[in-house]
Short mmCIF file of C-alpha atoms and ligand atoms in Angstrom, two decimals:
data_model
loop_
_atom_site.label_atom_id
_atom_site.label_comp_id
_atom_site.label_asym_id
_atom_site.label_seq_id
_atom_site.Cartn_x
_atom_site.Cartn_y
_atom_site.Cartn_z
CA UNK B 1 66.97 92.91 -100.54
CA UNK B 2 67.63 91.54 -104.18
CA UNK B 3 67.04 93.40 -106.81
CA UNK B 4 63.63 90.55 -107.43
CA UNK B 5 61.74 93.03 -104.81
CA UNK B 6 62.42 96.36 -106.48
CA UNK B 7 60.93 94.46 -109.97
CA UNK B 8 57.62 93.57 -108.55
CA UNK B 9 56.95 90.16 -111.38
CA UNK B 10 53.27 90.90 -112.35
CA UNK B 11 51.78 88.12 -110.77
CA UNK B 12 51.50 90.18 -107.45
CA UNK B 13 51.23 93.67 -108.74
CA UNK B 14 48.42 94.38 -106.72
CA UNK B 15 50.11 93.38 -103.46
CA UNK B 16 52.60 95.99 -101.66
CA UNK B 17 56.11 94.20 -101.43
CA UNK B 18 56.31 92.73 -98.07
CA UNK B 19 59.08 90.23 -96.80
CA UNK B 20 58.76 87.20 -94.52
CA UNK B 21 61.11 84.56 -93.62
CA UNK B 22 61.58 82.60 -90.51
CA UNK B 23 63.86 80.25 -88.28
CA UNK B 24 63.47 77.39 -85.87
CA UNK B 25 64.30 77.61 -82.56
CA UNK B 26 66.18 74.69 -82.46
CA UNK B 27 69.43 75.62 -80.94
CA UNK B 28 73.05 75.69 -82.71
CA UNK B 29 72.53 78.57 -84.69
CA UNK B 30 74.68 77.72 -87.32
CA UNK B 31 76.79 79.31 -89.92
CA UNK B 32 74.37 78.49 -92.75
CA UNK B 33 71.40 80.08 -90.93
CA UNK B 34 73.65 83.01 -90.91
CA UNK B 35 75.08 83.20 -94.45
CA UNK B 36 71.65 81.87 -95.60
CA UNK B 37 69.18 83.60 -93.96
CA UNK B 38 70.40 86.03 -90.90
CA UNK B 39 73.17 88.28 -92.48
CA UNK B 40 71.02 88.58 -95.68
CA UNK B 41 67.84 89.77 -93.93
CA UNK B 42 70.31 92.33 -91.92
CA UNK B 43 71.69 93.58 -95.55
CA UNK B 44 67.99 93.95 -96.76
CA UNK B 45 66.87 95.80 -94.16
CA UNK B 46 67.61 99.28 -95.07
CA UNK B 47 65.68 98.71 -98.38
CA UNK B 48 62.94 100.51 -96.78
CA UNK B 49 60.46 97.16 -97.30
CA UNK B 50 58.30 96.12 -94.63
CA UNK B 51 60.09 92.77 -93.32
CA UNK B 52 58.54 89.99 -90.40
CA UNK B 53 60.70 87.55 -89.16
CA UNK B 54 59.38 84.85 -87.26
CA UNK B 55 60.94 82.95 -84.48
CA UNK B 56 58.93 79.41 -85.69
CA UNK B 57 58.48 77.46 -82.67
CA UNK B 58 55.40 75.95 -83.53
CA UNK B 59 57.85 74.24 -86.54
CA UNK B 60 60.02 73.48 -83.90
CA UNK B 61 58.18 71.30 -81.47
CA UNK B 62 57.22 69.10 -85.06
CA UNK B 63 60.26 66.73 -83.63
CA UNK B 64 60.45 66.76 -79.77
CA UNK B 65 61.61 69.39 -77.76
CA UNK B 66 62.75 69.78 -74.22
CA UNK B 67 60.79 72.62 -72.93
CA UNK B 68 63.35 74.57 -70.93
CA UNK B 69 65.46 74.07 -74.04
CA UNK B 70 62.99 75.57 -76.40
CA UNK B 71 62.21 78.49 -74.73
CA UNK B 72 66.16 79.18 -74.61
CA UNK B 73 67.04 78.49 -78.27
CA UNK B 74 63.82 80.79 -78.49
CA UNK B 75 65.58 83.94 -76.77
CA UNK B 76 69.19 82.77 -78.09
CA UNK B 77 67.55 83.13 -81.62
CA UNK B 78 65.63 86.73 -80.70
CA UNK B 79 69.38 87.64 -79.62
CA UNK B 80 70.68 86.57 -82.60
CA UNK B 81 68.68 87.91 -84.95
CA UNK B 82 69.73 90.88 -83.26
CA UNK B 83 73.08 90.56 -82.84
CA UNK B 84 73.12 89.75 -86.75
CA UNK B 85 72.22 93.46 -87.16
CA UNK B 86 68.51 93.53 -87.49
CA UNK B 87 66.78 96.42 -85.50
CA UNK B 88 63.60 95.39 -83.57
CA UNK B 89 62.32 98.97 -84.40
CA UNK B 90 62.49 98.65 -88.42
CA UNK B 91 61.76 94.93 -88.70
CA UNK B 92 59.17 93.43 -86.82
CA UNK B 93 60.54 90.11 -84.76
CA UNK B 94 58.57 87.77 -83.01
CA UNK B 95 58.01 84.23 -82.04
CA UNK B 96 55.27 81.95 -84.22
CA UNK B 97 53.27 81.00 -81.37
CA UNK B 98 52.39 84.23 -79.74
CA UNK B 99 50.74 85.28 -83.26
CA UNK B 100 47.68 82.21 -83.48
CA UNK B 101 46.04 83.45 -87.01
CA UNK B 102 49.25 81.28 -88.04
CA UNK B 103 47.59 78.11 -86.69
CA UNK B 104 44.19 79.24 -87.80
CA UNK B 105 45.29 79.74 -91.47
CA UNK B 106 47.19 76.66 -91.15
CA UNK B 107 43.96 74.59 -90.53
CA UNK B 108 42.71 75.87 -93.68
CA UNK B 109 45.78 75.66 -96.23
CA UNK B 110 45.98 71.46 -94.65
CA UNK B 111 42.30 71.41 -96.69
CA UNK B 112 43.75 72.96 -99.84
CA UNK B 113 46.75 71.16 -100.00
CA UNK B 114 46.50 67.74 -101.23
CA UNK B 115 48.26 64.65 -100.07
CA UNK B 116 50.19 64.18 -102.69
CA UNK B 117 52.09 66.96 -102.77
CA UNK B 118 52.82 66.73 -99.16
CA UNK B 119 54.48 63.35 -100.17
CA UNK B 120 56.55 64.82 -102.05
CA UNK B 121 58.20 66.95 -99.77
CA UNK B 122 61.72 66.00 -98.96
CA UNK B 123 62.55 67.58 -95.84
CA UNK B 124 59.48 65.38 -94.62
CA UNK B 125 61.49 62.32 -95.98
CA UNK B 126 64.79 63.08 -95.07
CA UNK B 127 63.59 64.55 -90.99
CA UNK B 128 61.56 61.07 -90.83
CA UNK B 129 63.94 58.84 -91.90
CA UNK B 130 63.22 55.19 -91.95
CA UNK B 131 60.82 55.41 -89.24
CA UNK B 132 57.85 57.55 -90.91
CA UNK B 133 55.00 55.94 -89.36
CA UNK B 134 56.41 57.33 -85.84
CA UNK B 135 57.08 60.75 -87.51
CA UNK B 136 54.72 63.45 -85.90
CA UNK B 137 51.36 64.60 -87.93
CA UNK B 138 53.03 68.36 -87.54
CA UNK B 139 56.04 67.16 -89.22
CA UNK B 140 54.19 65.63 -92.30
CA UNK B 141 51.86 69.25 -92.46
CA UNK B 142 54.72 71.31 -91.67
CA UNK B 143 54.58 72.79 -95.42
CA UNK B 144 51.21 73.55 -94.77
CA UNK B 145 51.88 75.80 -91.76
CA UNK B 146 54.94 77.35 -93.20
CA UNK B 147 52.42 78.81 -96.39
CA UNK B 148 50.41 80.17 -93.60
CA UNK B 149 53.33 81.89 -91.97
CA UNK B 150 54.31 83.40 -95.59
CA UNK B 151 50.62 83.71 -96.84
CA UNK B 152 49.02 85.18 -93.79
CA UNK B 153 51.37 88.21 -94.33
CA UNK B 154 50.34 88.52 -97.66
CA UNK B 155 54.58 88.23 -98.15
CA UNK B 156 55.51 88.87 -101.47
CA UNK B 157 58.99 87.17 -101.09
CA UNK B 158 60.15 85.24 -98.52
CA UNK B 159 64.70 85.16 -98.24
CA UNK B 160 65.78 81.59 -97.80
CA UNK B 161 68.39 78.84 -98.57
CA UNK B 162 68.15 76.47 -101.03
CA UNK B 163 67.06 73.41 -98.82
CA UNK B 164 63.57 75.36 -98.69
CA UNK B 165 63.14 75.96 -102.26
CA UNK B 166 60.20 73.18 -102.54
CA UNK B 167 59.00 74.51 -99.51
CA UNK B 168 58.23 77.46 -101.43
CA UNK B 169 56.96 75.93 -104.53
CA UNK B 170 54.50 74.45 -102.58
CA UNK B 171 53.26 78.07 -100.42
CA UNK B 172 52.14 78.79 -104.37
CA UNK B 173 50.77 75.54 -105.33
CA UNK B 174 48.47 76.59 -102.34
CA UNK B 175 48.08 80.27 -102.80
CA UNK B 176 47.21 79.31 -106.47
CA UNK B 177 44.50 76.64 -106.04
CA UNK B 178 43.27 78.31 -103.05
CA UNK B 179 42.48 81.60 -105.33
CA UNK B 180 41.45 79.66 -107.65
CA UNK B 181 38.71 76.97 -105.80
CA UNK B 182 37.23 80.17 -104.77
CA UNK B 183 37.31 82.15 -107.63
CA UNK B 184 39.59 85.11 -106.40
CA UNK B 185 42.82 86.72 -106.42
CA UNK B 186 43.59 87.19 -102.10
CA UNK B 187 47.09 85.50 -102.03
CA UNK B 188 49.90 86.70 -103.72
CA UNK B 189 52.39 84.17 -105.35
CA UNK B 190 55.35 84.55 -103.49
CA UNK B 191 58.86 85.14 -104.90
CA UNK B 192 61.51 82.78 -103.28
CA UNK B 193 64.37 84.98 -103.23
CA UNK B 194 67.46 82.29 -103.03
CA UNK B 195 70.77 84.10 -103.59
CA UNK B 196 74.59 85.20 -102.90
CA UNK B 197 77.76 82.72 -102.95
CA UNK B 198 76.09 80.74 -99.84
CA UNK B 199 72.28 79.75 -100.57
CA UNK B 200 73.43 76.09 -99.38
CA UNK B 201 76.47 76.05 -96.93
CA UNK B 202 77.56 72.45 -96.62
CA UNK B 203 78.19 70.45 -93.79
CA UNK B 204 82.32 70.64 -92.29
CA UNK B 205 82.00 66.93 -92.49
CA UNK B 206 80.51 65.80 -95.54
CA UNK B 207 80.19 68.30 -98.55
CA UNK B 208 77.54 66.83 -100.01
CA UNK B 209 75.04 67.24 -97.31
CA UNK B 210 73.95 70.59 -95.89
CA UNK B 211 74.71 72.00 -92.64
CA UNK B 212 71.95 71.58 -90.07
CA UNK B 213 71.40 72.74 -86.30
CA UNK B 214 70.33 69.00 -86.18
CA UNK B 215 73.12 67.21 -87.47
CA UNK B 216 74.44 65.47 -84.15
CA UNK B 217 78.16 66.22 -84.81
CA UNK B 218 79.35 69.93 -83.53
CA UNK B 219 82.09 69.38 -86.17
CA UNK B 220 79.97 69.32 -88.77
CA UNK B 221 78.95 73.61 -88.14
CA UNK B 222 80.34 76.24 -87.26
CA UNK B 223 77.81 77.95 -84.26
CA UNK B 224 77.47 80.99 -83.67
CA UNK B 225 77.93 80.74 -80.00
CA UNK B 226 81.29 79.18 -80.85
CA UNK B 227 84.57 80.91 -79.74
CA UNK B 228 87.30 81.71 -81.79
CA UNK B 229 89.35 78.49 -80.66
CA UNK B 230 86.28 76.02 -81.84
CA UNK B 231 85.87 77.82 -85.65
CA UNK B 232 89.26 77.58 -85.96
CA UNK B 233 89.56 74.13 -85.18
CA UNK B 234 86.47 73.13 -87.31
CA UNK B 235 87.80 74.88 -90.19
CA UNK B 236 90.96 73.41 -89.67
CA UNK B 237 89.45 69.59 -89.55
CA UNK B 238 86.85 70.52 -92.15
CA UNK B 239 86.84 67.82 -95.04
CA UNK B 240 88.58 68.61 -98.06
CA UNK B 241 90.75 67.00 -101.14
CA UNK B 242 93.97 66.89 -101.35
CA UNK B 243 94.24 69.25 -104.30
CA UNK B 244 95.49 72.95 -104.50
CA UNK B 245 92.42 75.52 -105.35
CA UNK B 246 92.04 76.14 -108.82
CA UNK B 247 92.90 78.91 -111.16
CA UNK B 248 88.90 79.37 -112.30
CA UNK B 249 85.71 78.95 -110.16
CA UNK B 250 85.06 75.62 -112.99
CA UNK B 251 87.70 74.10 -111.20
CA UNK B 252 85.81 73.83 -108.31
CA UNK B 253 83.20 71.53 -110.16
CA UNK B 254 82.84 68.04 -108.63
CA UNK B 255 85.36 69.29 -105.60
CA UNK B 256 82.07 70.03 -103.08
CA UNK B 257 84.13 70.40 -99.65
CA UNK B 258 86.73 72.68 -101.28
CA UNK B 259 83.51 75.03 -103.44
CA UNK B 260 82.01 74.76 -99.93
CA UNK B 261 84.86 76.42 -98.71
CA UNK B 262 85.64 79.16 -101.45
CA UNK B 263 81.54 80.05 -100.87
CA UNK B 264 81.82 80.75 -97.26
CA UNK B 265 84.77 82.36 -97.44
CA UNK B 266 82.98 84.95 -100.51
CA UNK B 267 79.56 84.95 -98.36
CA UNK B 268 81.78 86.43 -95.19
CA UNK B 269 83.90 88.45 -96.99
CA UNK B 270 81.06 89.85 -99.22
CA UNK B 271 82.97 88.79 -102.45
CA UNK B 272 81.96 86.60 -105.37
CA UNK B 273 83.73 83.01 -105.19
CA UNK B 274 85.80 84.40 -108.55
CA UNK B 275 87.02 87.23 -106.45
CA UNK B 276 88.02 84.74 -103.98
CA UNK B 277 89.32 82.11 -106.45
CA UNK B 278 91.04 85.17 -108.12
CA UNK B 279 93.22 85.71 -104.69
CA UNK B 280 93.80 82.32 -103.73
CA UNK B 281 94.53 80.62 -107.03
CA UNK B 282 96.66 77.50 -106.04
CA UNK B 283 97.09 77.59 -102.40
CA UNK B 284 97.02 74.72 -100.53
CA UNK B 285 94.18 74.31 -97.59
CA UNK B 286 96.93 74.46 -95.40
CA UNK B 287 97.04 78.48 -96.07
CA UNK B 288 93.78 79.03 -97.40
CA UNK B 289 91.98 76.95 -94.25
CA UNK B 290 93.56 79.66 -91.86
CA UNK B 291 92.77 82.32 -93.81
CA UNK B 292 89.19 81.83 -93.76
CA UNK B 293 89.59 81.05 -89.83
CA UNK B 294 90.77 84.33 -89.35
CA UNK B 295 87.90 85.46 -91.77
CA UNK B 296 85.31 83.99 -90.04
CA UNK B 297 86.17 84.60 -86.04
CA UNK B 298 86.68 88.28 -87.39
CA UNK B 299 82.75 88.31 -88.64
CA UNK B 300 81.21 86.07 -86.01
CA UNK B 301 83.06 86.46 -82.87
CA UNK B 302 81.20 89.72 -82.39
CA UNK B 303 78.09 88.38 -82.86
CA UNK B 304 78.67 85.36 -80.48
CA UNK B 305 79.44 88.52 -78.27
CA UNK B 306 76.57 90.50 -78.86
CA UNK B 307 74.44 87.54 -78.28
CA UNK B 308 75.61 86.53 -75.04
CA UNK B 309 75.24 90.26 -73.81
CA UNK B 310 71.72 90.35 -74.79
CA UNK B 311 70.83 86.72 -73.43
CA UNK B 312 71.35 88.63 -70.24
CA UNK B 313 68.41 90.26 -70.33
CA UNK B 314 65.67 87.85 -70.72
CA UNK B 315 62.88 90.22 -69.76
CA UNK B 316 63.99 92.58 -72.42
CA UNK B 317 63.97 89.72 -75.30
CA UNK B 318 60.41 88.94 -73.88
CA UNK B 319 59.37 92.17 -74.33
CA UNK B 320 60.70 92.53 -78.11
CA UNK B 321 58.94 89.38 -78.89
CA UNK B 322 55.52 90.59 -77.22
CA UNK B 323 55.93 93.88 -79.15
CA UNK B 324 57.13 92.28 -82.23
CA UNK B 325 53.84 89.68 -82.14
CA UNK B 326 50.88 92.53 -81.67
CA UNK B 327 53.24 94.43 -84.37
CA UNK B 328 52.44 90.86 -86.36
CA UNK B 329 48.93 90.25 -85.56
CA UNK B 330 48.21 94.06 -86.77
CA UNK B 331 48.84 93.03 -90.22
CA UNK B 332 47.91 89.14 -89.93
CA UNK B 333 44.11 89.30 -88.43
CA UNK B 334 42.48 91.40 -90.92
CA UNK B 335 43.77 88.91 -93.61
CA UNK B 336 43.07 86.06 -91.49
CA UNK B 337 39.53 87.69 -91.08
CA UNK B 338 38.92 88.13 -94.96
CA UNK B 339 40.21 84.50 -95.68
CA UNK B 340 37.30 83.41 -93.24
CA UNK B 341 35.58 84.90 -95.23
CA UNK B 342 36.16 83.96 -98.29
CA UNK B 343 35.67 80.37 -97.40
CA UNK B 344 32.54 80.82 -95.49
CA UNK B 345 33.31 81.13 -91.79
CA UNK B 346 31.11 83.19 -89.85
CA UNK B 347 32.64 85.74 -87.45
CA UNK B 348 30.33 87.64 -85.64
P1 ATP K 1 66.99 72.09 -88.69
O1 ATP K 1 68.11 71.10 -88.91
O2 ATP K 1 66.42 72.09 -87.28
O3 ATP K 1 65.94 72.04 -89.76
P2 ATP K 1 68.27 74.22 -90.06
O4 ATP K 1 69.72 74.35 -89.86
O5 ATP K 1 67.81 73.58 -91.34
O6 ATP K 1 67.68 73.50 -88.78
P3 ATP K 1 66.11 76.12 -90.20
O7 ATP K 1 65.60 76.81 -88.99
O8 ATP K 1 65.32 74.95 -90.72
O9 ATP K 1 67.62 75.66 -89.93
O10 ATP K 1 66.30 77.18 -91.38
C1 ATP K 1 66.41 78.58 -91.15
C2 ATP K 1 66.92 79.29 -92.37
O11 ATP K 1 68.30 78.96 -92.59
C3 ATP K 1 66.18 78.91 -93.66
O12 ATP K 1 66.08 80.07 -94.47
C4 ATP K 1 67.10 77.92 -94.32
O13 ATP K 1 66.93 77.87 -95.71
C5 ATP K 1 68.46 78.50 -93.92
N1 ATP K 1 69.46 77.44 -93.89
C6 ATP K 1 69.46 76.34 -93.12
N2 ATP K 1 70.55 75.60 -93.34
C7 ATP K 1 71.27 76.26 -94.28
C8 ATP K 1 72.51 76.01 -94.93
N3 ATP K 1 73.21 74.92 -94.63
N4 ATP K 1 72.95 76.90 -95.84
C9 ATP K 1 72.24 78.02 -96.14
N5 ATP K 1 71.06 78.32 -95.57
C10 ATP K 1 70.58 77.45 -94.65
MG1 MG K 2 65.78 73.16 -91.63
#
């Protein structure tokens, strides 16, 4: 984990350091789940901080879902969370739904959160598209659940990419008015923690938008149930300009498919893009594109591995998610319980 966790900011100096982040179950785990979120919650976890990471199917189903295919990308992503190197036994995994003081505190962040900022969300614009008035009322209170998944934890900083930055702004717009319409100081105001050389990998096919499990061309990611054959090939077709690299990392301004590039290739490598730039200075993609190809089935082909092995054994993957979720709902229900509290909800 950064260093942002060992320097506990004061705003949460009462609150023990806890990490949350989660993922959708939406299929095509992708190369920017794993440079963005999966590799660095593996790297974090010998830290020795207490880290939860959600399976979010309840996020999921906000756009439809084939049910078959759900609970598959479910157990794919329980494998690959796994296969990225995190250990059931030190991290607590589980899926959203089996844990419901998520919905419960969801139902009360949608009455602190105000329409307005819900409007402003992006991902609501850009995942609705033209058609808004058929989007889904879970899509539009989406942000509203994911605060609950962070708050309900009590997480003090939540490991994402970039695309979820407002996301996160908004978890403390909520934590903060919800502390202060009732006059105490429960939630913690959680510390995005957006870093390394690939916060936003970009889409293969288009550098200036991000890469996405639901963008509907394969070319556009890399998966990580790809074989070595496909990365290749999608690094090879990748987008980029017809210019060398550069001598300096400034070079790569206003060049997104080739920075795109340089950033994966430091993310996998576990180098800074000058380190990279510093080896590759002028190449052509014709070299450096192969390069990286060998880079990258070297790092993910034994994951793709790993995952199929463990997809194997479905009843195992069941039983780390039912272990993971009580695990959860340890920690969750007594907040839940105090929030309830708070606002004036009998429990008896
Ligand atoms: P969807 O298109 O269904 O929203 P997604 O690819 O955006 O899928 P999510 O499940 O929404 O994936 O995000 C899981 C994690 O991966 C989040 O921490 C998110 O910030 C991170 N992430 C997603 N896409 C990228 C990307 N292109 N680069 C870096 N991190 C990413
Ligand atoms: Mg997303």
């Amino acid at each position: 984990m950064s260093d942002a966790v060992q320097t506990q900011s004061t705003p949460n100096a009462g609150f023990t350091p806890r990490v949350f982040s989660g993922i959708q179950p939406t299929g095509n785990l992708h190369l920017g789940n794993y440079l963005g979120a999966l590799k660095r919650f593996a790297d974090a976890q010998n830290k020795g901080i207490e880290s939860i990471y959600c399976m979010v199917d309840m996020h999921a189903i906000t756009v439809w879902q084939d049910p078959v295919d759900l609970a598959r990308a479910t157990r794919e992503l329980c494998a690959g969370f796994i296969a990225s190197g995190l250990d059931p036994e030190k991290s607590i995994l589980f899926n959203q739904s089996q844990v419901p003081e998520h919905a419960q505190m969801a139902w009360i962040f949608n009455c602190v959160a105000r329409m307005g900022w819900m409007q402003r969300m992006t991902q609501f614009k850009d995942k609705a598209g033209k058609n808004a008035q058929n989007a889904s009322l879970g899509l539009f209170a989406y942000p509203a659940l994911m605060a609950a998944d962070i708050l309900v934890y009590h997480a003090t900083h939540v490991p994402v990419g970039e695309d979820q930055k407002q996301h996160l702004e908004l978890t403390r717009d909520i934590a903060m008015k919800f502390n202060h319409d009732y006059g105490v100081d429960f939630f913690p105001i959680t510390e995005p923690v957006i870093e390394g050389a690939a916060t936003r990998v970009m889409s293969f096919r288009d550098g200036t938008k991000k890469m996405s499990k639901s963008d509907p061309s394969d070319m556009s990611r890399i998966n990580l149930t790809d074989d070595a054959d496909a990365i290749a090939k999608k690094i090879r077709k990748a987008k980029t300009d017809p210019d060398p690299l550069p001598d300096t990392v400034e070079g790569l301004e206003g060049r997104p498919e080739a920075s795109n590039l340089v950033n994966i290739y430091a993310a996998l490598a576990d180098l800074t893009p000058e380190q990279v730039i510093a080896e590759h200075a002028g190449q052509q993609f014709g070299s450096f594109k192969p390069s990286l190809a060998d880079l990258a089935v070297a790092k993910l082909a034994p994951i793709s591995a790993e995952m199929s092995r463990l997809m194997q054994d479905q009843a195992e993957i069941d039983r780390i998610l039912g272990r993971g979720s009580e695990r959860a709902r340890d920690i969750a229900a007594p907040i839940l319980n105090k929030a309830y509290d708070i606002v004036g909800m009998i429990r008896s």
